[in-house]
mmCIF file of C-alpha atoms and ligand atoms in Angstrom:
data_model
loop_
_atom_site.group_PDB
_atom_site.id
_atom_site.type_symbol
_atom_site.label_atom_id
_atom_site.label_comp_id
_atom_site.label_asym_id
_atom_site.label_seq_id
_atom_site.Cartn_x
_atom_site.Cartn_y
_atom_site.Cartn_z
ATOM 1 C CA MET A 1 51.326 -57.488 85.519
ATOM 2 C CA ASP A 2 50.365 -60.374 83.333
ATOM 3 C CA GLU A 3 52.108 -58.309 80.346
ATOM 4 C CA GLU A 4 55.365 -58.543 83.008
ATOM 5 C CA ILE A 5 54.526 -62.845 82.953
ATOM 6 C CA LEU A 6 54.599 -62.508 79.710
ATOM 7 C CA GLN A 7 57.642 -60.484 78.589
ATOM 8 C CA LEU A 8 59.616 -62.501 80.813
ATOM 9 C CA LEU A 9 58.011 -65.812 78.934
ATOM 10 C CA ARG A 10 58.966 -64.043 75.785
ATOM 11 C CA ASP A 11 62.198 -63.950 76.818
ATOM 12 C CA HIS A 12 63.201 -66.896 77.416
ATOM 13 C CA SER A 13 60.214 -68.710 74.430
ATOM 14 C CA SER A 14 62.865 -71.606 74.212
ATOM 15 C CA GLU A 15 63.072 -72.855 77.313
ATOM 16 C CA PHE A 16 60.807 -73.269 80.132
ATOM 17 C CA LEU A 17 61.000 -70.678 83.009
ATOM 18 C CA SER A 18 59.918 -71.742 86.931
ATOM 19 C CA GLY A 19 56.882 -70.409 88.728
ATOM 20 C CA GLU A 20 59.565 -69.814 91.530
ATOM 21 C CA GLU A 21 61.493 -68.010 89.159
ATOM 22 C CA ILE A 22 59.043 -65.755 87.859
ATOM 23 C CA SER A 23 57.317 -65.220 91.398
ATOM 24 C CA ARG A 24 60.890 -63.837 92.330
ATOM 25 C CA ARG A 25 61.674 -61.806 89.346
ATOM 26 C CA LEU A 26 57.905 -60.015 89.994
ATOM 27 C CA LYS A 27 57.883 -59.819 93.235
ATOM 28 C CA VAL A 28 54.605 -61.961 93.627
ATOM 29 C CA SER A 29 53.762 -65.098 94.643
ATOM 30 C CA ARG A 30 53.696 -68.578 93.404
ATOM 31 C CA THR A 31 49.912 -67.940 93.307
ATOM 32 C CA ALA A 32 49.501 -65.121 91.347
ATOM 33 C CA VAL A 33 51.324 -66.005 89.063
ATOM 34 C CA TRP A 34 49.606 -69.599 88.649
ATOM 35 C CA LYS A 35 46.412 -66.902 88.232
ATOM 36 C CA GLY A 36 47.798 -64.924 86.330
ATOM 37 C CA MET A 37 49.480 -67.898 83.781
ATOM 38 C CA ASN A 38 45.117 -68.869 83.354
ATOM 39 C CA ARG A 39 43.691 -64.681 82.635
ATOM 40 C CA LEU A 40 46.631 -65.374 79.792
ATOM 41 C CA ARG A 41 44.808 -68.196 78.771
ATOM 42 C CA THR A 42 41.299 -66.952 78.381
ATOM 43 C CA GLN A 43 43.454 -64.254 76.037
ATOM 44 C CA GLY A 44 44.530 -66.864 73.469
ATOM 45 C CA TYR A 45 47.848 -67.459 74.888
ATOM 46 C CA GLU A 46 48.941 -71.151 74.835
ATOM 47 C CA ILE A 47 51.217 -71.613 77.625
ATOM 48 C CA LYS A 48 52.218 -74.831 77.992
ATOM 49 C CA ALA A 49 52.861 -75.587 81.721
ATOM 50 C CA SER A 50 54.808 -78.838 83.961
ATOM 51 C CA THR A 51 54.662 -79.650 87.466
ATOM 52 C CA ARG A 52 59.284 -79.845 87.233
ATOM 53 C CA SER A 53 59.713 -77.266 84.673
ATOM 54 C CA GLY A 54 57.201 -74.463 85.107
ATOM 55 C CA TYR A 55 55.985 -72.555 82.092
ATOM 56 C CA ARG A 56 57.064 -71.625 78.672
ATOM 57 C CA LEU A 57 55.113 -69.534 75.701
ATOM 58 C CA ILE A 58 53.780 -72.101 72.566
ATOM 59 C CA GLN A 59 51.942 -69.756 70.568
ATOM 60 C CA SER A 60 50.450 -65.581 70.691
ATOM 61 C CA PRO A 61 47.011 -64.983 69.827
ATOM 62 C CA ASP A 62 46.476 -62.432 67.082
ATOM 63 C CA LEU A 63 46.111 -59.574 69.290
ATOM 64 C CA LEU A 64 46.284 -56.149 69.152
ATOM 65 C CA THR A 65 47.761 -55.409 72.564
ATOM 66 C CA PRO A 66 50.590 -53.187 72.710
ATOM 67 C CA SER A 67 52.910 -55.977 74.006
ATOM 68 C CA GLU A 68 52.005 -57.663 70.838
ATOM 69 C CA ILE A 69 51.913 -54.922 68.684
ATOM 70 C CA LYS A 70 55.586 -53.265 69.417
ATOM 71 C CA PRO A 71 57.869 -55.775 68.959
ATOM 72 C CA ILE A 72 57.013 -55.636 64.700
ATOM 73 C CA LEU A 73 56.082 -52.311 64.516
ATOM 74 C CA LYS A 74 58.630 -50.396 62.336
ATOM 75 C CA THR A 75 57.341 -46.914 62.920
ATOM 76 C CA LYS A 76 59.408 -44.103 64.148
ATOM 77 C CA TRP A 77 56.527 -41.825 66.318
ATOM 78 C CA MET A 78 53.084 -43.135 65.049
ATOM 79 C CA GLY A 79 51.616 -46.210 67.184
ATOM 80 C CA ARG A 80 54.595 -45.924 69.362
ATOM 81 C CA THR A 81 51.504 -45.338 72.409
ATOM 82 C CA VAL A 82 48.968 -47.971 72.312
ATOM 83 C CA HIS A 83 45.861 -47.456 73.956
ATOM 84 C CA HIS A 84 43.678 -51.211 73.719
ATOM 85 C CA PHE A 85 40.667 -51.532 74.873
ATOM 86 C CA HIS A 86 38.725 -55.555 74.513
ATOM 87 C CA SER A 87 35.700 -53.247 74.192
ATOM 88 C CA LEU A 88 35.047 -49.270 73.695
ATOM 89 C CA ASP A 89 31.971 -47.306 72.747
ATOM 90 C CA SER A 90 34.461 -46.008 69.600
ATOM 91 C CA THR A 91 37.980 -45.292 69.824
ATOM 92 C CA ASN A 92 37.155 -42.101 68.416
ATOM 93 C CA SER A 93 35.466 -41.068 71.104
ATOM 94 C CA LYS A 94 38.092 -42.125 73.434
ATOM 95 C CA ALA A 95 41.133 -40.827 71.223
ATOM 96 C CA TYR A 96 39.500 -37.223 71.269
ATOM 97 C CA GLN A 97 38.955 -37.540 75.292
ATOM 98 C CA PHE A 98 42.180 -38.813 74.857
ATOM 99 C CA ALA A 99 43.198 -35.640 72.694
ATOM 100 C CA LEU A 100 41.520 -33.227 75.182
ATOM 101 C CA ASN A 101 43.278 -34.801 78.335
ATOM 102 C CA GLY A 102 47.257 -33.835 76.287
ATOM 103 C CA ALA A 103 47.947 -36.671 74.921
ATOM 104 C CA GLU A 104 50.505 -36.548 72.010
ATOM 105 C CA GLU A 105 50.393 -36.916 68.356
ATOM 106 C CA GLY A 106 51.019 -40.395 66.986
ATOM 107 C CA GLU A 107 49.150 -41.942 70.147
ATOM 108 C CA VAL A 108 46.968 -44.304 68.837
ATOM 109 C CA VAL A 109 43.557 -46.302 70.387
ATOM 110 C CA ILE A 110 42.912 -49.552 69.242
ATOM 111 C CA ALA A 111 39.447 -51.866 70.539
ATOM 112 C CA GLU A 112 39.156 -55.605 69.640
ATOM 113 C CA SER A 113 35.403 -55.068 69.197
ATOM 114 C CA GLN A 114 32.948 -51.951 69.455
ATOM 115 C CA GLU A 115 29.770 -51.254 70.645
ATOM 116 C CA LYS A 116 28.284 -48.185 69.053
ATOM 117 C CA GLY A 117 30.899 -47.945 65.764
ATOM 118 C CA ARG A 118 30.558 -44.591 64.190
ATOM 119 C CA GLY A 119 30.124 -44.211 60.087
ATOM 120 C CA ARG A 120 30.228 -40.793 58.376
ATOM 121 C CA LEU A 121 26.724 -39.910 58.103
ATOM 122 C CA GLY A 122 25.273 -40.872 60.933
ATOM 123 C CA ARG A 123 25.380 -44.321 60.236
ATOM 124 C CA GLN A 124 26.837 -46.763 62.410
ATOM 125 C CA TRP A 125 30.346 -49.544 61.823
ATOM 126 C CA PHE A 126 29.784 -52.555 62.296
ATOM 127 C CA SER A 127 32.729 -53.946 65.142
ATOM 128 C CA PRO A 128 32.479 -57.317 66.372
ATOM 129 C CA HIS A 129 35.633 -59.239 68.709
ATOM 130 C CA PHE A 130 38.430 -59.665 67.097
ATOM 131 C CA LEU A 131 37.998 -60.489 63.984
ATOM 132 C CA ASN A 132 38.258 -56.597 62.200
ATOM 133 C CA LEU A 133 40.463 -53.870 62.859
ATOM 134 C CA TYR A 134 39.217 -50.500 64.616
ATOM 135 C CA LEU A 135 41.235 -47.426 65.157
ATOM 136 C CA SER A 136 41.929 -43.921 65.907
ATOM 137 C CA VAL A 137 44.950 -41.586 65.088
ATOM 138 C CA ILE A 138 45.457 -38.609 66.812
ATOM 139 C CA LEU A 139 47.041 -35.897 64.793
ATOM 140 C CA ARG A 140 48.158 -32.193 66.073
ATOM 141 C CA PRO A 141 49.177 -30.623 61.963
ATOM 142 C CA LYS A 142 49.654 -27.205 62.304
ATOM 143 C CA ILE A 143 48.111 -26.424 59.062
ATOM 144 C CA PRO A 144 44.700 -24.239 59.339
ATOM 145 C CA PRO A 145 40.867 -25.985 59.781
ATOM 146 C CA HIS A 146 40.429 -25.631 55.405
ATOM 147 C CA GLN A 147 43.405 -28.034 54.581
ATOM 148 C CA ALA A 148 41.787 -30.535 57.196
ATOM 149 C CA SER A 149 39.891 -32.663 54.511
ATOM 150 C CA LEU A 150 43.298 -33.610 52.992
ATOM 151 C CA ILE A 151 44.499 -35.322 56.148
ATOM 152 C CA THR A 152 41.528 -37.868 55.322
ATOM 153 C CA LEU A 153 42.650 -37.900 51.375
ATOM 154 C CA MET A 154 45.953 -38.713 52.856
ATOM 155 C CA ALA A 155 44.787 -41.483 55.168
ATOM 156 C CA ALA A 156 42.194 -42.674 52.892
ATOM 157 C CA ILE A 157 45.449 -43.064 50.475
ATOM 158 C CA ALA A 158 47.347 -44.524 52.932
ATOM 159 C CA THR A 159 44.543 -47.257 54.093
ATOM 160 C CA ALA A 160 44.419 -48.135 49.885
ATOM 161 C CA ASP A 161 48.736 -48.640 50.094
ATOM 162 C CA ALA A 162 49.031 -50.713 53.295
ATOM 163 C CA ILE A 163 46.439 -52.985 51.409
ATOM 164 C CA GLN A 164 47.758 -52.771 48.648
ATOM 165 C CA LYS A 165 51.559 -53.912 50.098
ATOM 166 C CA PHE A 166 50.500 -56.547 52.367
ATOM 167 C CA LEU A 167 48.552 -58.561 49.984
ATOM 168 C CA GLY A 168 48.920 -56.789 46.490
ATOM 169 C CA LEU A 169 45.459 -56.258 46.008
ATOM 170 C CA LEU A 170 44.215 -53.241 44.411
ATOM 171 C CA PRO A 171 42.460 -51.117 46.216
ATOM 172 C CA LEU A 172 40.083 -47.825 44.496
ATOM 173 C CA ILE A 173 39.379 -45.148 46.384
ATOM 174 C CA LYS A 174 35.941 -44.180 46.086
ATOM 175 C CA TRP A 175 34.822 -40.402 47.030
ATOM 176 C CA PRO A 176 35.346 -39.103 49.607
ATOM 177 C CA ASN A 177 37.040 -42.149 51.379
ATOM 178 C CA ASP A 178 35.691 -45.230 51.286
ATOM 179 C CA ILE A 179 38.403 -48.097 49.912
ATOM 180 C CA LEU A 180 36.887 -50.399 47.685
ATOM 181 C CA LEU A 181 37.559 -53.668 46.231
ATOM 182 C CA ARG A 182 36.358 -55.111 43.474
ATOM 183 C CA ASN A 183 33.754 -52.405 44.159
ATOM 184 C CA ARG A 184 32.847 -53.500 47.573
ATOM 185 C CA LYS A 185 34.035 -51.535 50.503
ATOM 186 C CA VAL A 186 36.911 -53.184 52.838
ATOM 187 C CA ALA A 187 38.056 -50.537 55.309
ATOM 188 C CA GLY A 188 35.960 -46.463 55.584
ATOM 189 C CA LEU A 189 37.311 -43.304 57.225
ATOM 190 C CA LEU A 190 35.740 -41.302 59.493
ATOM 191 C CA ASN A 191 37.994 -38.433 60.980
ATOM 192 C CA GLU A 192 36.363 -35.833 63.210
ATOM 193 C CA ILE A 193 38.722 -32.157 64.016
ATOM 194 C CA HIS A 194 38.563 -30.094 66.817
ATOM 195 C CA SER A 195 40.199 -26.096 66.288
ATOM 196 C CA GLU A 196 39.508 -22.624 66.427
ATOM 197 C CA MET A 197 38.787 -20.240 63.533
ATOM 198 C CA ASP A 198 42.642 -20.536 62.712
ATOM 199 C CA ARG A 199 43.872 -23.281 64.374
ATOM 200 C CA ILE A 200 43.508 -26.844 64.265
ATOM 201 C CA HIS A 201 43.939 -28.550 68.469
ATOM 202 C CA PHE A 202 43.787 -32.002 66.667
ATOM 203 C CA VAL A 203 42.763 -34.519 64.337
ATOM 204 C CA ILE A 204 41.381 -37.837 65.448
ATOM 205 C CA LEU A 205 41.759 -40.183 62.614
ATOM 206 C CA GLY A 206 39.554 -43.048 62.753
ATOM 207 C CA ILE A 207 40.093 -46.098 60.642
ATOM 208 C CA GLY A 208 37.758 -49.152 60.319
ATOM 209 C CA VAL A 209 39.339 -51.949 58.023
ATOM 210 C CA ASN A 210 37.328 -55.424 57.139
ATOM 211 C CA LEU A 211 39.764 -57.856 57.992
ATOM 212 C CA ASN A 212 38.808 -61.209 58.743
ATOM 213 C CA ILE A 213 34.239 -60.781 58.722
ATOM 214 C CA ASP A 214 32.363 -63.045 56.764
ATOM 215 C CA GLU A 215 29.867 -62.974 54.255
ATOM 216 C CA LYS A 216 27.583 -63.831 56.436
ATOM 217 C CA MET A 217 27.485 -61.947 59.543
ATOM 218 C CA PHE A 218 26.956 -58.752 57.633
ATOM 219 C CA SER A 219 23.373 -57.619 57.716
ATOM 220 C CA LYS A 220 21.119 -57.712 54.780
ATOM 221 C CA GLU A 221 21.771 -54.770 54.093
ATOM 222 C CA ILE A 222 25.309 -54.031 53.450
ATOM 223 C CA ARG A 223 26.182 -57.412 52.337
ATOM 224 C CA LYS A 224 26.346 -57.216 48.422
ATOM 225 C CA ALA A 225 27.923 -54.344 49.150
ATOM 226 C CA ALA A 226 30.719 -55.316 51.627
ATOM 227 C CA THR A 227 33.234 -57.319 51.790
ATOM 228 C CA SER A 228 36.750 -58.071 53.886
ATOM 229 C CA LEU A 229 40.837 -58.802 53.345
ATOM 230 C CA LYS A 230 39.864 -62.653 54.220
ATOM 231 C CA MET A 231 37.015 -62.645 51.127
ATOM 232 C CA GLU A 232 39.330 -61.632 48.997
ATOM 233 C CA THR A 233 41.798 -63.915 49.861
ATOM 234 C CA GLY A 234 39.844 -66.842 50.821
ATOM 235 C CA ARG A 235 42.181 -67.147 53.934
ATOM 236 C CA THR A 236 42.668 -66.003 57.620
ATOM 237 C CA VAL A 237 44.994 -62.602 57.871
ATOM 238 C CA SER A 238 46.779 -61.190 61.182
ATOM 239 C CA ARG A 239 45.507 -58.397 61.891
ATOM 240 C CA LYS A 240 48.526 -57.399 63.900
ATOM 241 C CA ALA A 241 50.728 -57.676 60.760
ATOM 242 C CA PHE A 242 48.260 -55.708 58.804
ATOM 243 C CA LEU A 243 48.221 -52.631 61.708
ATOM 244 C CA GLN A 244 51.861 -52.880 61.174
ATOM 245 C CA PHE A 245 51.994 -52.093 57.801
ATOM 246 C CA LEU A 246 48.245 -49.365 57.872
ATOM 247 C CA LEU A 247 50.533 -46.970 60.795
ATOM 248 C CA GLN A 248 53.892 -47.284 57.942
ATOM 249 C CA GLU A 249 52.053 -45.660 55.525
ATOM 250 C CA LEU A 250 50.567 -43.383 57.754
ATOM 251 C CA GLU A 251 53.387 -42.383 58.914
ATOM 252 C CA ARG A 252 54.603 -41.901 55.192
ATOM 253 C CA TRP A 253 51.862 -40.708 53.667
ATOM 254 C CA TYR A 254 51.776 -38.584 56.565
ATOM 255 C CA SER A 255 55.263 -36.865 55.935
ATOM 256 C CA ILE A 256 54.718 -36.315 52.623
ATOM 257 C CA PHE A 257 51.646 -34.089 52.936
ATOM 258 C CA LEU A 258 53.950 -31.968 55.824
ATOM 259 C CA LYS A 259 56.818 -31.929 53.836
ATOM 260 C CA GLU A 260 54.932 -31.539 49.701
ATOM 261 C CA GLY A 261 51.587 -29.865 51.089
ATOM 262 C CA GLY A 262 47.781 -30.983 49.564
ATOM 263 C CA ALA A 263 49.304 -30.758 45.945
ATOM 264 C CA ALA A 264 51.475 -34.157 46.466
ATOM 265 C CA ILE A 265 48.209 -35.858 48.110
ATOM 266 C CA LEU A 266 45.655 -34.572 45.593
ATOM 267 C CA LYS A 267 47.739 -36.511 43.176
ATOM 268 C CA ALA A 268 48.310 -39.490 44.540
ATOM 269 C CA TRP A 269 44.522 -39.341 45.385
ATOM 270 C CA ARG A 270 42.867 -39.081 41.613
ATOM 271 C CA ASP A 271 45.574 -41.344 40.837
ATOM 272 C CA ARG A 272 43.364 -44.159 43.205
ATOM 273 C CA ALA A 273 40.366 -42.673 43.080
ATOM 274 C CA GLN A 274 40.343 -42.785 39.500
ATOM 275 C CA ILE A 275 36.922 -40.608 39.162
ATOM 276 C CA LYS A 276 37.332 -38.215 36.330
ATOM 277 C CA GLY A 277 34.942 -38.462 33.757
ATOM 278 C CA ARG A 278 32.572 -40.677 35.726
ATOM 279 C CA ARG A 279 29.180 -40.429 35.756
ATOM 280 C CA VAL A 280 27.722 -40.565 38.921
ATOM 281 C CA LYS A 281 24.839 -40.738 40.976
ATOM 282 C CA VAL A 282 25.447 -38.312 44.454
ATOM 283 C CA THR A 283 23.449 -38.088 47.343
ATOM 284 C CA SER A 284 24.300 -35.259 50.023
ATOM 285 C CA PHE A 285 22.084 -33.749 52.821
ATOM 286 C CA GLY A 286 18.663 -35.443 50.810
ATOM 287 C CA GLU A 287 19.349 -34.306 47.387
ATOM 288 C CA THR A 288 20.237 -36.794 44.644
ATOM 289 C CA LEU A 289 22.508 -34.895 41.473
ATOM 290 C CA ALA A 290 23.495 -36.729 38.587
ATOM 291 C CA GLY A 291 25.597 -35.504 36.483
ATOM 292 C CA VAL A 292 29.813 -36.488 35.448
ATOM 293 C CA ALA A 293 32.539 -35.965 37.745
ATOM 294 C CA ILE A 294 34.954 -33.708 37.190
ATOM 295 C CA ASP A 295 37.820 -33.781 39.646
ATOM 296 C CA VAL A 296 38.455 -32.767 43.155
ATOM 297 C CA ASP A 297 39.107 -29.984 44.831
ATOM 298 C CA SER A 298 41.825 -28.979 47.561
ATOM 299 C CA ASP A 299 39.038 -29.179 49.866
ATOM 300 C CA GLY A 300 37.936 -32.974 49.099
ATOM 301 C CA ALA A 301 34.686 -31.329 47.540
ATOM 302 C CA LEU A 302 33.390 -33.102 45.053
ATOM 303 C CA ILE A 303 33.222 -31.209 41.518
ATOM 304 C CA LEU A 304 30.462 -32.641 39.355
ATOM 305 C CA GLU A 305 28.947 -31.419 36.339
ATOM 306 C CA THR A 306 24.938 -31.782 36.234
ATOM 307 C CA GLU A 307 23.146 -32.690 33.096
ATOM 308 C CA ASP A 308 22.197 -29.437 32.540
ATOM 309 C CA GLY A 309 25.795 -28.183 32.183
ATOM 310 C CA LYS A 310 26.056 -26.546 35.639
ATOM 311 C CA ARG A 311 28.932 -26.927 37.855
ATOM 312 C CA LYS A 312 28.546 -27.672 41.590
ATOM 313 C CA ARG A 313 31.061 -28.264 44.532
ATOM 314 C CA VAL A 314 29.840 -31.160 47.146
ATOM 315 C CA VAL A 315 31.843 -30.970 49.990
ATOM 316 C CA ALA A 316 29.819 -34.191 51.798
ATOM 317 C CA GLY A 317 27.312 -37.424 50.928
ATOM 318 C CA ASP A 318 27.485 -40.372 48.620
ATOM 319 C CA ILE A 319 28.198 -41.831 45.824
ATOM 320 C CA GLN A 320 27.214 -44.636 43.052
ATOM 321 C CA TYR A 321 29.198 -45.100 39.674
ATOM 322 C CA LYS A 322 26.659 -44.905 36.510
ATOM 323 C CA ARG A 323 27.471 -47.028 34.007
HETATM 324 C C1 LIG B 1 32.358 -45.016 57.332
HETATM 325 O O1 LIG B 1 31.648 -44.896 56.926
HETATM 326 O O2 LIG B 1 33.062 -45.748 56.150
HETATM 327 C C2 LIG B 1 33.341 -44.421 58.002
HETATM 328 C C3 LIG B 1 33.724 -45.586 59.175
HETATM 329 C C4 LIG B 1 34.696 -45.431 60.233
HETATM 330 C C5 LIG B 1 34.701 -46.392 61.371
HETATM 331 C C6 LIG B 1 35.783 -46.628 62.136
HETATM 332 S S1 LIG B 1 36.261 -47.943 63.010
HETATM 333 C C7 LIG B 1 37.542 -46.841 63.843
HETATM 334 C C8 LIG B 1 36.833 -45.286 64.364
HETATM 335 N N1 LIG B 1 35.984 -45.604 65.405
HETATM 336 C C9 LIG B 1 34.816 -45.273 65.449
HETATM 337 O O3 LIG B 1 33.473 -45.461 65.912
HETATM 338 N N2 LIG B 1 34.372 -45.438 63.980
HETATM 339 C C10 LIG B 1 36.078 -45.296 63.048
#
């Protein structure tokens, strides 16, 4: 019902709408309307009330609810169904359940905070309320499972492009899929697949972007390695406006992947990562290797030339750049 009240207030944003009129249109009591207004106010909506004239919407909060997002979305199909939650364990886990129950390609799960936000390699993803973006997108590509890592590369390119188009900053990708600004991580991706031997049922694209978090909120361990769009620009960014850019870029890059295949994705990823020829230290399954990054292959694996001149494929892990 709150959504319906909001819709009415939005449709009449230049005038007052009486409580009586709202209760008549929504077929609820005047008290129910009054309670609804109070609930909306606690969510951050500024609603002016006048005993004579009724209610008028003055300002909306930067919430990522369907009613806030839908009017500004520019995508054809991605994000047209939004499952919004104030708090979740993890948007990825929720999206996985939705997908198992038949959710369609392009449906997204968004939470204002995550209690157990998950990062790569079993790490946690710090997910405080109302500051950042925690998003999971359900995709159902008709590709064999060994190509799934191309979807991860595709999502990293789309996230970097969204940041660039939104603010004019120039993010780089650090293998496998960290998005960096001035060498600090601003966004991360955790993609999970559900598949058989030769067929993917669905992919959950999990994307976390640090938007308005301040440096002092990060734990000491990650403070020097993490950043946010607010820290980079010195101003608060609109979360819903950024989400609109991100969904648009994801839809665009996913369609490039489906039409042009992996080569287009690998090329864009290489341009963004600028990893070729760089000296790196790689930590993978408890082992540390040093060498020169030669390339990423079509599975997204890092090809490393180690100091003894041997070539190695590294499928998972973290890298550090060495000077
Ligand atoms: C990383 O370690 O770099 C990946 C971080 C991915 C975080 C996002 S936030 C939305 C989605 N839900 C999760 O639990 N994780 C991903």
